[in-house]
PDB file of C-alpha atoms in Angstrom:
ATOM      1  CA  MET A 156      -9.711 -29.017  -8.329  1.00 66.00           C
ATOM      2  CA  GLU A 157      -6.900 -31.127  -9.652  1.00 80.00           C
ATOM      3  CA  ASP A 158      -7.307 -34.871 -10.370  1.00 91.00           C
ATOM      4  CA  PRO A 159      -6.017 -36.930  -7.343  1.00 92.00           C
ATOM      5  CA  ASP A 160      -4.156 -39.303  -9.702  1.00 94.00           C
ATOM      6  CA  TYR A 161      -2.451 -36.359 -11.327  1.00 92.00           C
ATOM      7  CA  ILE A 162      -1.349 -34.971  -7.926  1.00 93.00           C
ATOM      8  CA  ARG A 163      -0.182 -38.417  -6.835  1.00 95.00           C
ATOM      9  CA  THR A 164       1.881 -38.733 -10.074  1.00 94.00           C
ATOM     10  CA  LEU A 165       3.496 -35.350  -9.416  1.00 90.00           C
ATOM     11  CA  ILE A 166       4.297 -36.346  -5.856  1.00 94.00           C
ATOM     12  CA  ASN A 167       5.833 -39.617  -6.994  1.00 95.00           C
ATOM     13  CA  GLN A 168       7.941 -37.838  -9.680  1.00 91.00           C
ATOM     14  CA  ARG A 169       9.284 -35.389  -7.087  1.00 91.00           C
ATOM     15  CA  ALA A 170      10.087 -38.261  -4.656  1.00 93.00           C
ATOM     16  CA  ALA A 171      11.873 -40.123  -7.473  1.00 92.00           C
ATOM     17  CA  GLU A 172      13.936 -37.021  -8.310  1.00 88.00           C
ATOM     18  CA  ASP A 173      14.821 -36.513  -4.649  1.00 90.00           C
ATOM     19  CA  HIS A 174      15.920 -40.123  -4.434  1.00 93.00           C
ATOM     20  CA  GLU A 175      18.019 -39.828  -7.547  1.00 90.00           C
ATOM     21  CA  ARG A 176      19.566 -36.632  -6.183  1.00 89.00           C
ATOM     22  CA  ARG A 177      20.475 -38.274  -2.914  1.00 92.00           C
ATOM     23  CA  GLU A 178      21.999 -41.285  -4.572  1.00 92.00           C
ATOM     24  CA  LYS A 179      24.121 -39.214  -6.945  1.00 90.00           C
ATOM     25  CA  ALA A 180      25.172 -36.935  -4.095  1.00 90.00           C
ATOM     26  CA  LYS A 181      26.368 -39.975  -2.142  1.00 93.00           C
ATOM     27  CA  LYS A 182      28.133 -41.333  -5.218  1.00 92.00           C
ATOM     28  CA  TYR A 183      29.996 -38.133  -5.997  1.00 89.00           C
ATOM     29  CA  ASP A 184      30.459 -37.054  -2.400  1.00 93.00           C
ATOM     30  CA  LYS A 185      28.480 -33.809  -2.789  1.00 89.00           C
ATOM     31  CA  SER A 186      25.506 -32.320  -1.096  1.00 89.00           C
ATOM     32  CA  PRO A 187      22.060 -33.147  -2.685  1.00 85.00           C
ATOM     33  CA  GLU A 188      21.584 -29.416  -3.450  1.00 83.00           C
ATOM     34  CA  GLN A 189      24.590 -29.575  -5.770  1.00 85.00           C
ATOM     35  CA  ILE A 190      23.165 -32.375  -7.910  1.00 82.00           C
ATOM     36  CA  VAL A 191      21.014 -31.622 -10.948  1.00 80.00           C
ATOM     37  CA  THR A 192      18.796 -34.455 -12.195  1.00 78.00           C
ATOM     38  CA  GLU A 193      18.216 -35.237 -15.837  1.00 78.00           C
ATOM     39  CA  ARG A 194      14.590 -34.108 -15.520  1.00 78.00           C
ATOM     40  CA  GLU A 195      15.783 -30.715 -14.110  1.00 81.00           C
ATOM     41  CA  LYS A 196      18.281 -30.361 -17.024  1.00 83.00           C
ATOM     42  CA  HIS A 197      15.435 -30.993 -19.447  1.00 83.00           C
ATOM     43  CA  ARG A 198      13.194 -28.478 -17.646  1.00 83.00           C
ATOM     44  CA  GLN A 199      15.913 -25.825 -17.685  1.00 83.00           C
ATOM     45  CA  LEU A 200      16.537 -26.379 -21.359  1.00 86.00           C
ATOM     46  CA  GLN A 201      12.856 -25.996 -22.061  1.00 84.00           C
ATOM     47  CA  GLU A 202      12.690 -22.729 -20.096  1.00 85.00           C
ATOM     48  CA  LYS A 203      15.761 -21.456 -21.945  1.00 84.00           C
ATOM     49  CA  GLU A 204      14.231 -22.237 -25.316  1.00 83.00           C
ATOM     50  CA  GLY A 205      10.878 -20.761 -24.320  1.00 78.00           C
ATOM     51  CA  TYR A 206       8.796 -23.917 -24.304  1.00 68.00           C
ATOM     52  CA  GLU A 207       5.889 -24.308 -22.023  1.00 60.00           C
ATOM     53  CA  ILE A 208       6.717 -26.694 -19.117  1.00 54.00           C
ATOM     54  CA  CYS A 209       4.180 -29.513 -18.588  1.00 53.00           C
TER      55      CYS A 209
END
């Protein structure tokens, strides 16, 4: 079973990404689904280059 602190960290990271996405969507007058966060860009680059995602 996963460590509760690790799970809590993942939940907090996701919440922070969602908040960032909503704020940027509001700023650029777009829907939150159209916004890509910096963390998502980094994740996509890792996938493209074949790195394991942590």
